[in-house]
Amino acid sequence: QVQLVQSGGGLVPAGGSLRLSCTASGRAFRSLAVGWFRQVPGKERENVAACSWTCGTTRYGDSVKGRFTITRDNAKNTAYLQMNSLKPEDTAVYYCAAPSFRGGSTWYAVADYEYEYWGQGVQVTVSS
């Protein structure tokens, strides 16, 4: 069992920045990959960033490359999503997630069904 608690989010103007945090219970999180997803009404949940349990291997959605950065501090059981140069199209509920099994040090998942544990989600709203 892994519980993920998110913080951050809020209302920012276009071009602004936000930093989302995802803190997990237990040390098991340190050996799990992590993903960040977002979802808007009427659309499928979208993976925007993911990294292996070491965060040595990362992946970003094309729409956020160069603007978002995924990091983690395993000593704090926390993953982060730094979001810069935000656009109105980034408005969504953002979730962090972790799979139920350990992959290799370079492994991560993109599809939402590959994840077992989810944070509660935080709203990010970017105004024009």
PDB file of C-alpha atoms in Angstrom:
ATOM      1  CA  GLN A   1       0.000   0.000   0.000  1.00  0.00           C
ATOM      2  CA  VAL A   2       1.200   3.436  -0.994  1.00  0.00           C
ATOM      3  CA  GLN A   3      -0.650   6.630  -0.254  1.00  0.00           C
ATOM      4  CA  LEU A   4       0.101   9.741  -2.270  1.00  0.00           C
ATOM      5  CA  VAL A   5      -0.738  13.210  -1.014  1.00  0.00           C
ATOM      6  CA  GLN A   6      -0.433  16.131  -3.367  1.00  0.00           C
ATOM      7  CA  SER A   7       0.077  19.802  -2.736  1.00  0.00           C
ATOM      8  CA  GLY A   8       0.491  22.831  -4.912  1.00  0.00           C
ATOM      9  CA  GLY A   9      -1.713  23.902  -7.729  1.00  0.00           C
ATOM     10  CA  GLY A  10      -3.682  27.081  -7.931  1.00  0.00           C
ATOM     11  CA  LEU A  11      -4.468  29.956 -10.230  1.00  0.00           C
ATOM     12  CA  VAL A  12      -1.682  31.560 -12.220  1.00  0.00           C
ATOM     13  CA  PRO A  13      -1.504  33.891 -15.203  1.00  0.00           C
ATOM     14  CA  ALA A  14      -0.253  32.687 -18.545  1.00  0.00           C
ATOM     15  CA  GLY A  15       3.516  32.558 -18.507  1.00  0.00           C
ATOM     16  CA  GLY A  16       3.632  31.878 -14.799  1.00  0.00           C
ATOM     17  CA  SER A  17       5.003  28.932 -12.882  1.00  0.00           C
ATOM     18  CA  LEU A  18       3.795  26.382 -10.371  1.00  0.00           C
ATOM     19  CA  ARG A  19       5.475  23.563  -8.510  1.00  0.00           C
ATOM     20  CA  LEU A  20       3.429  20.504  -7.627  1.00  0.00           C
ATOM     21  CA  SER A  21       4.473  18.092  -4.912  1.00  0.00           C
ATOM     22  CA  CYS A  22       3.546  14.473  -4.314  1.00  0.00           C
ATOM     23  CA  THR A  23       4.515  12.956  -0.989  1.00  0.00           C
ATOM     24  CA  ALA A  24       4.168   9.229  -0.424  1.00  0.00           C
ATOM     25  CA  SER A  25       3.782   7.119   2.666  1.00  0.00           C
ATOM     26  CA  GLY A  26       6.334   4.420   3.239  1.00  0.00           C
ATOM     27  CA  ARG A  27       9.736   3.865   1.777  1.00  0.00           C
ATOM     28  CA  ALA A  28       8.435   1.626  -0.996  1.00  0.00           C
ATOM     29  CA  PHE A  29       7.818   4.726  -3.079  1.00  0.00           C
ATOM     30  CA  ARG A  30      11.539   5.207  -3.374  1.00  0.00           C
ATOM     31  CA  SER A  31      11.748   2.134  -5.594  1.00  0.00           C
ATOM     32  CA  LEU A  32       8.700   2.915  -7.740  1.00  0.00           C
ATOM     33  CA  ALA A  33       8.450   4.872 -10.929  1.00  0.00           C
ATOM     34  CA  VAL A  34       6.273   7.962 -10.790  1.00  0.00           C
ATOM     35  CA  GLY A  35       4.039   9.647 -13.306  1.00  0.00           C
ATOM     36  CA  TRP A  36       2.234  12.927 -13.546  1.00  0.00           C
ATOM     37  CA  PHE A  37      -1.095  13.049 -15.342  1.00  0.00           C
ATOM     38  CA  ARG A  38      -3.637  15.696 -16.105  1.00  0.00           C
ATOM     39  CA  GLN A  39      -7.268  15.540 -17.050  1.00  0.00           C
ATOM     40  CA  VAL A  40      -9.810  18.045 -18.291  1.00  0.00           C
ATOM     41  CA  PRO A  41     -13.541  17.464 -18.700  1.00  0.00           C
ATOM     42  CA  GLY A  42     -14.395  15.454 -21.781  1.00  0.00           C
ATOM     43  CA  LYS A  43     -10.838  14.362 -22.467  1.00  0.00           C
ATOM     44  CA  GLU A  44      -8.770  11.328 -21.642  1.00  0.00           C
ATOM     45  CA  ARG A  45      -6.279  11.438 -18.856  1.00  0.00           C
ATOM     46  CA  GLU A  46      -2.960  12.508 -20.308  1.00  0.00           C
ATOM     47  CA  ASN A  47       0.497  11.602 -19.123  1.00  0.00           C
ATOM     48  CA  VAL A  48       2.605  14.717 -19.028  1.00  0.00           C
ATOM     49  CA  ALA A  49       5.718  13.409 -17.310  1.00  0.00           C
ATOM     50  CA  ALA A  50       7.174  10.214 -15.922  1.00  0.00           C
ATOM     51  CA  CYS A  51      10.429   8.971 -14.543  1.00  0.00           C
ATOM     52  CA  SER A  52      11.965   5.786 -13.273  1.00  0.00           C
ATOM     53  CA  TRP A  53      12.400   5.163  -9.572  1.00  0.00           C
ATOM     54  CA  THR A  54      15.793   6.804  -9.739  1.00  0.00           C
ATOM     55  CA  CYS A  55      14.416   9.531 -12.026  1.00  0.00           C
ATOM     56  CA  GLY A  56      17.432   8.813 -14.157  1.00  0.00           C
ATOM     57  CA  THR A  57      15.118   8.123 -17.089  1.00  0.00           C
ATOM     58  CA  THR A  58      12.423  10.684 -17.841  1.00  0.00           C
ATOM     59  CA  ARG A  59       9.691  11.201 -20.375  1.00  0.00           C
ATOM     60  CA  TYR A  60       7.616  14.248 -21.211  1.00  0.00           C
ATOM     61  CA  GLY A  61       4.579  14.753 -23.333  1.00  0.00           C
ATOM     62  CA  ASP A  62       5.264  16.735 -26.463  1.00  0.00           C
ATOM     63  CA  SER A  63       2.998  19.528 -25.318  1.00  0.00           C
ATOM     64  CA  VAL A  64       5.058  20.207 -22.192  1.00  0.00           C
ATOM     65  CA  LYS A  65       8.618  19.487 -23.281  1.00  0.00           C
ATOM     66  CA  GLY A  66      10.904  22.323 -22.404  1.00  0.00           C
ATOM     67  CA  ARG A  67       8.405  23.750 -19.926  1.00  0.00           C
ATOM     68  CA  PHE A  68       7.801  21.018 -17.335  1.00  0.00           C
ATOM     69  CA  THR A  69      10.404  19.191 -15.296  1.00  0.00           C
ATOM     70  CA  ILE A  70       9.880  16.072 -13.203  1.00  0.00           C
ATOM     71  CA  THR A  71      12.164  15.469 -10.257  1.00  0.00           C
ATOM     72  CA  ARG A  72      12.098  13.465  -7.082  1.00  0.00           C
ATOM     73  CA  ASP A  73      13.754  13.460  -3.722  1.00  0.00           C
ATOM     74  CA  ASN A  74      13.584   9.901  -2.493  1.00  0.00           C
ATOM     75  CA  ALA A  75      14.991  10.869   0.888  1.00  0.00           C
ATOM     76  CA  LYS A  76      11.765  12.847   1.354  1.00  0.00           C
ATOM     77  CA  ASN A  77       9.497  10.354  -0.432  1.00  0.00           C
ATOM     78  CA  THR A  78       8.455  13.217  -2.658  1.00  0.00           C
ATOM     79  CA  ALA A  79       8.116  13.789  -6.373  1.00  0.00           C
ATOM     80  CA  TYR A  80       7.760  17.179  -7.991  1.00  0.00           C
ATOM     81  CA  LEU A  81       6.485  18.668 -11.174  1.00  0.00           C
ATOM     82  CA  GLN A  82       7.891  22.081 -11.945  1.00  0.00           C
ATOM     83  CA  MET A  83       5.712  23.836 -14.485  1.00  0.00           C
ATOM     84  CA  ASN A  84       7.024  26.926 -16.220  1.00  0.00           C
ATOM     85  CA  SER A  85       5.724  29.101 -19.029  1.00  0.00           C
ATOM     86  CA  LEU A  86       2.218  27.923 -18.299  1.00  0.00           C
ATOM     87  CA  LYS A  87      -0.439  28.232 -20.948  1.00  0.00           C
ATOM     88  CA  PRO A  88      -4.222  28.294 -20.636  1.00  0.00           C
ATOM     89  CA  GLU A  89      -4.279  24.870 -22.299  1.00  0.00           C
ATOM     90  CA  ASP A  90      -2.403  23.512 -19.286  1.00  0.00           C
ATOM     91  CA  THR A  91      -5.492  24.056 -17.161  1.00  0.00           C
ATOM     92  CA  ALA A  92      -6.477  20.688 -15.714  1.00  0.00           C
ATOM     93  CA  VAL A  93      -6.585  18.558 -12.631  1.00  0.00           C
ATOM     94  CA  TYR A  94      -3.119  17.144 -12.091  1.00  0.00           C
ATOM     95  CA  TYR A  95      -2.467  13.771 -10.508  1.00  0.00           C
ATOM     96  CA  CYS A  96       0.640  11.982  -9.428  1.00  0.00           C
ATOM     97  CA  ALA A  97       0.685   8.218  -9.610  1.00  0.00           C
ATOM     98  CA  ALA A  98       2.875   5.224  -8.910  1.00  0.00           C
ATOM     99  CA  PRO A  99       2.743   1.621 -10.100  1.00  0.00           C
ATOM    100  CA  SER A 100       2.324  -1.336  -7.763  1.00  0.00           C
ATOM    101  CA  PHE A 101       5.551  -3.009  -8.735  1.00  0.00           C
ATOM    102  CA  ARG A 102       9.159  -2.081  -9.055  1.00  0.00           C
ATOM    103  CA  GLY A 103      10.593  -1.796 -12.484  1.00  0.00           C
ATOM    104  CA  GLY A 104      14.163  -1.486 -13.501  1.00  0.00           C
ATOM    105  CA  SER A 105      16.121   1.612 -12.703  1.00  0.00           C
ATOM    106  CA  THR A 106      15.375   2.971 -16.173  1.00  0.00           C
ATOM    107  CA  TRP A 107      11.724   1.880 -16.421  1.00  0.00           C
ATOM    108  CA  TYR A 108       8.603   3.998 -16.333  1.00  0.00           C
ATOM    109  CA  ALA A 109       5.026   3.690 -17.526  1.00  0.00           C
ATOM    110  CA  VAL A 110       2.992   6.083 -19.641  1.00  0.00           C
ATOM    111  CA  ALA A 111      -0.499   4.536 -19.739  1.00  0.00           C
ATOM    112  CA  ASP A 112      -2.700   5.341 -16.783  1.00  0.00           C
ATOM    113  CA  TYR A 113      -3.809   1.720 -16.378  1.00  0.00           C
ATOM    114  CA  GLU A 114      -0.245   0.772 -15.555  1.00  0.00           C
ATOM    115  CA  TYR A 115      -0.461   2.791 -12.344  1.00  0.00           C
ATOM    116  CA  GLU A 116      -1.982   1.579  -9.108  1.00  0.00           C
ATOM    117  CA  TYR A 117      -1.655   4.400  -6.618  1.00  0.00           C
ATOM    118  CA  TRP A 118      -2.960   7.896  -7.217  1.00  0.00           C
ATOM    119  CA  GLY A 119      -2.847  11.210  -5.486  1.00  0.00           C
ATOM    120  CA  GLN A 120      -6.036  13.119  -4.834  1.00  0.00           C
ATOM    121  CA  GLY A 121      -5.439  15.561  -7.662  1.00  0.00           C
ATOM    122  CA  VAL A 122      -4.951  19.303  -7.575  1.00  0.00           C
ATOM    123  CA  GLN A 123      -6.465  21.943  -9.783  1.00  0.00           C
ATOM    124  CA  VAL A 124      -4.187  24.041 -11.950  1.00  0.00           C
ATOM    125  CA  THR A 125      -5.867  26.952 -13.662  1.00  0.00           C
ATOM    126  CA  VAL A 126      -3.971  29.199 -16.047  1.00  0.00           C
ATOM    127  CA  SER A 127      -5.694  32.424 -16.951  1.00  0.00           C
ATOM    128  CA  SER A 128      -5.311  34.175 -20.264  1.00  0.00           C
TER     129      SER A 128
END
